[in-house]
Amino acid sequence: MTLTIAAAEKLLADNFAPWVLDLGLSVDSVDGAGSGAGAGAGAVLRLPWSDRLAREGGGLSGQALMAAADTATVIAVAAARGGFVPMTTVQQSITFQRAIVGSDVLVRARLTKTGKRMAFADITMTAEGTEETAAHATAVYALLG
């Protein structure tokens, strides 16, 4: 089963804490990469610019970027599985490479390996309109269902 953008948006609305929804994330695209195969599946989420998410100095906060990366990974796993499955973050690491000021962020999560119980992801965040990496994250998820 292929996860559609509409289904991914519903998954986002139905399965995340209210404060995550307050980030205003939206799903730009999903790619099941063969649905069920896992590796190669991905999702692109948009984190809209908001002054409320900016830290001192005007750059988008690291906390918002971490939450967006985590959320995009859930959508990528759902794309690989053809729908939501219970899962939890086991590990997440991020490197901030340049500030994002006054621009939406495109959060690209791509699964690098999936198995019956684990999924591994690579997440790249860029300001809209540029391909320069602003932040790079990796994540490991335990698949519970």
XYZ file of N, CA and C in Angstrom:
435
model
N 0.836 -1.176 0.000
C 0.000 0.000 0.000
C 0.886 1.245 0.000
N 0.571 2.196 -0.841
C 1.334 3.429 -0.940
C 0.738 4.482 -0.017
N 1.599 5.154 0.742
C 1.154 6.228 1.609
C 1.037 7.506 0.776
N -0.143 8.079 0.732
C -0.361 9.323 -0.017
C -0.025 10.519 0.872
N 0.103 11.684 0.253
C 0.340 12.902 1.025
C -0.828 13.154 1.971
N -2.049 12.947 1.494
C -3.222 13.150 2.350
C -3.196 12.210 3.552
N -2.843 10.956 3.328
C -2.753 9.989 4.430
C -1.628 10.361 5.391
N -0.516 10.855 4.849
C 0.605 11.278 5.695
C 0.212 12.495 6.541
N -0.537 13.422 5.965
C -1.021 14.590 6.715
C -1.950 14.147 7.844
N -2.818 13.164 7.569
C -3.723 12.644 8.601
C -2.932 11.947 9.703
N -1.924 11.177 9.304
C -1.051 10.514 10.271
C -0.398 11.556 11.182
N 0.064 12.634 10.597
C 0.666 13.726 11.354
C -0.332 14.302 12.354
N -1.535 14.580 11.907
C -2.557 15.176 12.771
C -3.013 14.241 13.890
N -3.022 12.942 13.625
C -3.588 11.974 14.566
C -2.593 11.385 15.563
N -1.287 11.498 15.312
C -0.328 10.728 16.107
C 0.753 11.535 16.814
N 0.668 12.848 16.785
C 1.730 13.650 17.397
C 1.179 14.545 18.498
N 2.036 14.853 19.437
C 1.661 15.712 20.560
C 1.258 17.104 20.063
N 0.356 17.760 20.782
C -0.085 19.091 20.364
C 1.062 20.080 20.134
N 2.097 20.041 20.960
C 3.191 21.008 20.771
C 3.955 20.736 19.477
N 4.015 19.478 19.027
C 4.642 19.177 17.742
C 3.774 19.733 16.612
N 2.468 19.557 16.734
C 1.549 20.103 15.729
C 1.645 21.626 15.668
N 1.932 22.258 16.811
C 2.083 23.712 16.848
C 3.250 24.207 15.991
N 4.182 23.328 15.613
C 5.278 23.716 14.727
C 4.767 24.061 13.327
N 3.580 23.552 12.975
C 2.999 23.849 11.671
C 3.567 23.022 10.534
N 4.169 21.878 10.851
C 4.745 21.012 9.822
C 3.689 20.563 8.819
N 4.093 20.466 7.565
C 3.226 19.905 6.534
C 4.059 18.942 5.686
N 3.375 18.008 5.049
C 4.040 16.994 4.238
C 4.100 17.489 2.796
N 5.318 17.644 2.267
C 5.497 18.040 0.865
C 5.491 16.831 -0.063
N 6.111 15.722 0.378
C 6.138 14.515 -0.457
C 6.441 13.293 0.392
N 6.032 12.134 -0.129
C 6.365 10.841 0.474
C 6.803 9.905 -0.646
N 7.725 9.018 -0.309
C 8.226 8.051 -1.281
C 8.377 6.719 -0.575
N 7.515 5.775 -0.916
C 7.558 4.455 -0.299
C 8.684 3.592 -0.807
N 9.334 4.001 -1.903
C 10.457 3.249 -2.489
C 10.179 1.763 -2.521
N 9.026 1.408 -3.017
C 8.685 -0.007 -3.144
C 7.810 -0.496 -2.014
N 7.417 0.382 -1.106
C 6.551 0.059 0.033
C 6.799 -1.328 0.591
N 7.361 -1.352 1.762
C 7.670 -2.603 2.420
C 9.144 -2.924 2.345
N 9.835 -2.444 1.318
C 11.263 -2.695 1.187
C 12.039 -1.919 2.230
N 11.593 -0.712 2.541
C 12.207 0.065 3.600
C 13.279 1.013 3.140
N 14.509 0.514 2.960
C 15.623 1.396 2.604
C 15.282 2.158 1.335
N 15.539 3.459 1.372
C 15.232 4.312 0.234
C 13.925 5.052 0.390
N 13.036 4.552 1.238
C 11.779 5.258 1.473
C 12.078 6.577 2.158
N 11.208 7.546 1.959
C 11.469 8.831 2.575
C 10.281 9.745 2.580
N 10.510 10.917 3.140
C 9.484 11.949 3.212
C 10.160 13.303 3.259
N 9.467 14.296 2.725
C 9.913 15.679 2.833
C 8.816 16.446 3.553
N 9.178 17.041 4.680
C 8.256 17.881 5.435
C 8.720 19.327 5.343
N 7.781 20.222 5.483
C 8.072 21.660 5.474
C 7.826 22.202 6.881
N 8.841 22.847 7.415
C 8.721 23.557 8.684
C 8.637 25.038 8.341
N 7.451 25.639 8.502
C 7.313 27.045 8.103
C 8.054 27.972 9.069
N 8.620 29.037 8.495
C 9.300 30.014 9.332
C 8.300 30.639 10.300
N 8.731 30.820 11.529
C 7.933 31.511 12.530
C 8.883 32.210 13.492
N 8.614 33.464 13.773
C 9.421 34.186 14.763
C 9.350 33.499 16.125
N 8.259 32.789 16.385
C 8.104 32.074 17.666
C 9.122 30.946 17.818
N 9.655 30.461 16.697
C 10.631 29.365 16.755
C 12.074 29.852 16.690
N 12.261 31.159 16.610
C 13.608 31.721 16.500
C 14.240 31.868 17.884
N 15.531 31.679 17.925
C 16.293 31.874 19.159
C 16.865 33.283 19.143
N 17.599 33.635 20.194
C 18.256 34.937 20.185
C 19.182 34.985 18.982
N 19.268 36.116 18.368
C 20.070 36.233 17.149
C 19.253 36.024 15.885
N 18.028 35.506 16.024
C 17.130 35.411 14.882
C 17.123 34.109 14.111
N 18.004 33.180 14.417
C 18.019 31.897 13.716
C 16.984 30.937 14.267
N 16.532 30.024 13.415
C 15.581 29.005 13.841
C 16.227 28.153 14.933
N 15.476 27.848 15.987
C 16.038 27.121 17.125
C 16.361 25.667 16.790
N 17.396 25.173 17.424
C 17.776 23.779 17.268
C 16.698 22.823 17.742
N 15.957 23.223 18.769
C 14.891 22.366 19.284
C 13.819 22.137 18.226
N 13.478 23.186 17.476
C 12.474 23.045 16.422
C 12.994 22.135 15.313
N 14.271 22.284 14.960
C 14.853 21.438 13.916
C 14.925 19.982 14.355
N 15.275 19.722 15.617
C 15.317 18.344 16.123
C 13.932 17.706 16.065
N 12.921 18.437 16.501
C 11.554 17.903 16.484
C 11.088 17.647 15.052
N 11.438 18.544 14.139
C 11.048 18.361 12.739
C 11.727 17.131 12.141
N 13.008 16.923 12.458
C 13.731 15.747 11.954
C 13.104 14.462 12.493
N 12.775 14.452 13.760
C 12.158 13.286 14.390
C 10.807 12.979 13.738
N 10.015 14.007 13.520
C 8.691 13.847 12.916
C 8.793 13.353 11.474
N 9.729 13.917 10.713
C 9.908 13.487 9.321
C 10.307 12.015 9.246
N 11.066 11.550 10.225
C 11.469 10.148 10.233
C 10.265 9.234 10.444
N 9.354 9.622 11.307
C 8.132 8.827 11.511
C 7.358 8.718 10.193
N 7.243 9.819 9.472
C 6.514 9.801 8.198
C 7.256 8.929 7.179
N 8.589 8.970 7.178
C 9.372 8.125 6.262
C 9.160 6.646 6.574
N 9.151 6.281 7.847
C 8.901 4.881 8.222
C 7.493 4.476 7.795
N 6.525 5.349 8.014
C 5.151 5.055 7.589
C 5.079 4.878 6.073
N 5.837 5.676 5.326
C 5.866 5.528 3.865
C 6.416 4.161 3.480
N 7.444 3.713 4.180
C 8.033 2.401 3.894
C 7.068 1.265 4.225
N 6.290 1.450 5.299
C 5.385 0.396 5.769
C 3.985 0.496 5.168
N 3.711 1.559 4.427
C 2.396 1.729 3.836
C 1.357 2.270 4.795
N 1.813 2.749 5.939
C 0.919 3.321 6.941
C 1.617 3.366 8.285
N 0.958 3.962 9.245
C 1.549 4.114 10.575
C 1.692 2.771 11.275
N 2.836 2.590 11.927
C 3.052 1.467 12.834
C 3.613 2.051 14.126
N 3.305 1.442 15.267
C 3.879 1.943 16.517
C 5.408 1.889 16.456
N 6.044 2.974 16.912
C 7.503 3.073 16.882
C 7.946 4.068 17.930
N 9.229 4.034 18.251
C 9.776 5.001 19.193
C 11.213 5.328 18.815
N 11.598 6.553 19.091
C 12.966 6.985 18.823
C 13.906 6.304 19.807
N 14.973 5.701 19.287
C 16.002 5.083 20.117
C 17.203 6.019 20.231
N 17.547 6.660 19.117
C 18.707 7.556 19.088
C 18.484 8.609 18.027
N 18.917 9.847 18.324
C 18.897 10.911 17.326
C 20.098 11.812 17.583
N 20.789 12.139 16.517
C 21.948 13.019 16.600
C 21.835 14.061 15.501
N 22.240 15.285 15.804
C 22.116 16.353 14.810
C 23.357 17.236 14.830
N 23.708 17.738 13.666
C 24.788 18.700 13.506
C 24.199 19.936 12.844
N 24.386 21.078 13.483
C 23.899 22.342 12.933
C 25.040 22.987 12.157
N 24.797 23.282 10.872
C 25.876 23.749 10.008
C 25.757 25.200 9.599
N 24.557 25.736 9.548
C 24.363 27.159 9.243
C 22.981 27.567 9.743
N 22.870 28.827 10.080
C 21.603 29.343 10.602
C 20.563 29.462 9.490
N 19.316 29.278 9.878
C 18.193 29.522 8.975
C 17.438 30.713 9.547
N 17.328 31.757 8.746
C 16.667 32.985 9.183
C 15.632 33.393 8.136
N 14.378 33.508 8.564
C 13.330 34.042 7.702
C 12.924 33.160 6.540
N 13.148 31.867 6.626
C 12.845 30.965 5.518
C 12.235 29.669 6.041
N 11.314 29.096 5.254
C 10.824 27.755 5.563
C 11.983 26.775 5.465
N 11.853 25.655 6.157
C 12.877 24.608 6.130
C 12.283 23.367 5.474
N 13.015 22.792 4.535
C 12.636 21.506 3.962
C 13.410 20.433 4.704
N 12.667 19.494 5.273
C 13.231 18.429 6.103
C 13.096 17.134 5.315
N 14.237 16.626 4.811
C 14.234 15.432 3.958
C 14.741 14.233 4.752
N 13.836 13.307 5.063
C 14.202 12.085 5.777
C 14.225 10.926 4.795
N 15.302 10.179 4.800
C 15.464 9.024 3.914
C 15.911 7.846 4.774
N 15.204 6.711 4.650
C 15.602 5.517 5.394
C 16.802 4.883 4.720
N 17.816 4.564 5.512
C 19.016 3.929 4.983
C 19.005 2.419 5.189
N 18.230 1.974 6.179
C 18.095 0.535 6.437
C 16.869 0.322 7.311
N 16.111 -0.700 6.988
C 15.002 -1.087 7.859
C 15.002 -2.606 8.009
N 14.523 -3.024 9.126
C 14.367 -4.444 9.391
C 13.019 -4.664 10.049
N 12.845 -5.824 10.652
C 11.579 -6.125 11.313
C 11.371 -5.260 12.552
N 12.453 -4.933 13.244
C 12.339 -4.228 14.520
C 13.040 -2.876 14.582
N 13.843 -2.534 13.568
C 14.606 -1.287 13.613
C 14.553 -0.575 12.267
N 14.664 0.755 12.331
C 14.779 1.572 11.117
C 15.847 2.630 11.374
N 16.642 2.906 10.349
C 17.732 3.877 10.432
C 17.482 4.955 9.379
N 17.666 6.216 9.759
C 17.352 7.310 8.846
C 18.455 8.358 8.807
N 18.528 9.019 7.665
C 19.410 10.144 7.421
C 18.504 11.335 7.086
N 18.676 12.438 7.793
C 17.782 13.580 7.619
C 18.607 14.819 7.290
N 18.240 15.494 6.201
C 18.917 16.721 5.790
C 17.911 17.861 5.812
N 18.324 18.978 6.394
C 17.469 20.152 6.478
C 18.109 21.311 5.731
N 17.324 21.928 4.836
C 17.807 23.054 4.044
C 16.774 24.178 4.091
N 17.264 25.407 3.979
C 16.339 26.528 3.826
C 15.712 26.412 2.442
N 14.440 26.737 2.346
C 13.769 26.679 1.048
C 14.521 27.546 0.045
N 14.705 27.005 -1.153
C 15.362 27.748 -2.215
C 16.861 27.548 -2.286
N 17.404 26.729 -1.409
C 18.837 26.434 -1.445
C 19.059 24.948 -1.213
N 20.149 24.449 -1.705
C 20.517 23.047 -1.457
C 21.599 22.937 -0.382
N 22.026 24.073 0.167
C 23.049 24.057 1.205
C 22.472 23.490 2.492
N 23.117 22.491 3.038
C 22.649 21.855 4.263
C 22.762 22.822 5.434
N 21.659 23.015 6.141
C 21.655 23.833 7.348
C 21.834 22.961 8.587
N 21.290 21.747 8.531
C 21.435 20.794 9.627
C 21.336 19.385 9.051
N 22.048 18.474 9.694
C 22.036 17.067 9.271
C 21.826 16.210 10.508
N 20.896 15.276 10.415
C 20.605 14.394 11.555
C 20.601 12.946 11.124
N 20.818 12.087 12.086
C 20.607 10.651 11.898
C 19.690 10.197 13.020
N 18.922 9.149 12.742
C 17.989 8.651 13.750
C 17.876 7.137 13.650
N 17.624 6.530 14.786
C 17.365 5.098 14.869
C 16.031 4.940 15.587
N 15.165 4.125 15.015
C 13.842 3.877 15.578
C 13.651 2.399 15.877
N 12.985 2.116 16.980
C 12.521 0.759 17.267
C 11.090 0.660 16.735
N 10.833 -0.359 15.928
C 9.495 -0.601 15.379
C 8.797 -1.566 16.321
N 7.680 -1.145 16.863
C 7.025 -1.878 17.950
C 5.875 -2.750 17.489
N 5.457 -2.575 16.253
C 4.289 -3.331 15.818
C 4.474 -4.046 14.520
